[in-house]
Amino acid sequence: MDSGSEEDQRPLPSTNLQSENPLPLSPGSGWRPGDGLSLNSPVSLGGLPVPELMRADLDQLFFDRVHPIVPILQKARYFSWAQKAAATEHQQCLQYAMWTLAMALSTRFEQMRDLFYTRTRQMLESLDLDEHDMGQAHIEQAQAWILITFYEFLRTNYRRGWISAGRLFRLVQLLKLHEVDSPTNVIGQLSDVSSEAPVAIEEKRRAFWIWTNLPSLEADFQAGHAVQVCFLSEALASDENSVFSPLAECVILSTLCGRALSHNQASLTERVCGNASVGFWVRHEWLDGMLSQRVQVFQLSYPAVSVFADPMLLFTFMVTHSVTIYLCKIVELVGENGEFDDILVKYQERALIAAREIARLSSNQGHIGYFKAHVFMPVAIFLGAERLIAHRNSHLQDGLMVEEEKSVDVELQGCIEVLRKMQCVNNLAKHYLEILEPGGSKTSCPLQ
């Protein structure tokens, strides 16, 4: 499993967690805002013991394993309130969400994580029922839902994670995070000495970056420096080869992935209506050009040797190759009648190179540790494996060279083996493994 997880072997702090009966998720019972959770108490939540040593252990586990793939919190700001007994209910919910996701990435807390998840969900849902707080919106509540949504994709199922993601989007709207960097807000921040600290504003950007400035460099964020980056829309429209932080690059490339999904849906509609041609290639060539530009800059800014030192960088490289493969799939659908064979061959060649890069990168995941892999990495691995299968099957009739066939099979088996190892800590890996392995009856989930 995860090499380099010595802390997983240490004995757990002495608690009575196993003897506790989990409270139901019913809004009519259990914890309520204002119940007076004490972070200094050995029993902090409805009889749920969280000793001080265990809290410290979970905090460290979070920033070691969770924060590199979900970098939404500033460490100093978190500890400034986490060590105080006067933390708000929303901050306490965030803390338990942090601990819940941290437990999901460690074998030490395997028997506790479901209980923590149940209690954290109960706390969050209770906040929505607080009639005295209807006019308030708190960033910690949104951050807690982000972490719980990641947990659900990782450890429960796609359906539950998707529903929670929708709930999070509504909360983001209530928080008006899309207005964080609006001209009105920016002017108010400059003129009001009591306005939020730059770190607090950056945390809001990292919670919802679609209509805000892109995330700054991690070092600047953790140091509390106010560094303003361009908007996502500006980065997509610019011809400049600007260098962004790994998180910002991931945001840009994930947006391109989303645009590719929308492009595919539009092309399906156009084909049904019988007017597919000019509009399709305008969109497709823009996506392809933007992807090529970002990949070139990304590779120059972050040498291959640095990829395996940063889980976010590794995942971002995976995303670039996934978009390349997906663009090829779109052209294959449009060119089914052989109309674009010359163009299709070029896209298939690039898609194969991308699939092999995914296989190579995923084979090195064990060096980083499977507990540190991004939650959605199995999606990229599946796309790579699927492309390798398609290449092998399409060339068998053409007399694929024996050596090339062996090479493709080795890369394919490498992808499947990584998914096998990841399935113990990632249910998305398990889902895609069941599709790829012989006899698999499942179809790919909507994340693809």
PDB file of C-alpha atoms in Angstrom, residues 1 19 23 33 42 67 82 84 96 98 189 210 218 260 267 283 297 322 348 427:
ATOM      1  CA  MET A   1       0.000   0.000   0.000  1.00  0.00           C
ATOM      2  CA  SER A  19     -18.098   1.608  22.443  1.00  0.00           C
ATOM      3  CA  LEU A  23     -25.891   9.329  16.416  1.00  0.00           C
ATOM      4  CA  PRO A  33     -25.317  24.947  17.320  1.00  0.00           C
ATOM      5  CA  PRO A  42     -11.556  14.939  26.069  1.00  0.00           C
ATOM      6  CA  HIS A  67      -3.701  19.780   2.061  1.00  0.00           C
ATOM      7  CA  ALA A  82      -8.227  25.763  16.445  1.00  0.00           C
ATOM      8  CA  LYS A  84      -8.930  28.210  21.351  1.00  0.00           C
ATOM      9  CA  TYR A  96     -14.166  17.730  12.155  1.00  0.00           C
ATOM     10  CA  MET A  98     -10.599  18.047   8.223  1.00  0.00           C
ATOM     11  CA  GLN A 189     -11.311  46.462   0.720  1.00  0.00           C
ATOM     12  CA  ILE A 210     -14.472  30.456 -11.257  1.00  0.00           C
ATOM     13  CA  GLU A 218       1.382  28.302  -2.111  1.00  0.00           C
ATOM     14  CA  ALA A 260     -14.195  19.817 -23.763  1.00  0.00           C
ATOM     15  CA  SER A 267     -21.314  18.501 -31.170  1.00  0.00           C
ATOM     16  CA  ARG A 283     -14.413  25.226 -30.835  1.00  0.00           C
ATOM     17  CA  VAL A 297       4.342  26.546 -20.476  1.00  0.00           C
ATOM     18  CA  SER A 322      -6.678  13.301 -20.147  1.00  0.00           C
ATOM     19  CA  GLN A 348      -5.071   9.225 -32.309  1.00  0.00           C
ATOM     20  CA  ASN A 427     -13.808   3.957  -4.371  1.00  0.00           C
TER      21      ASN A 427
END
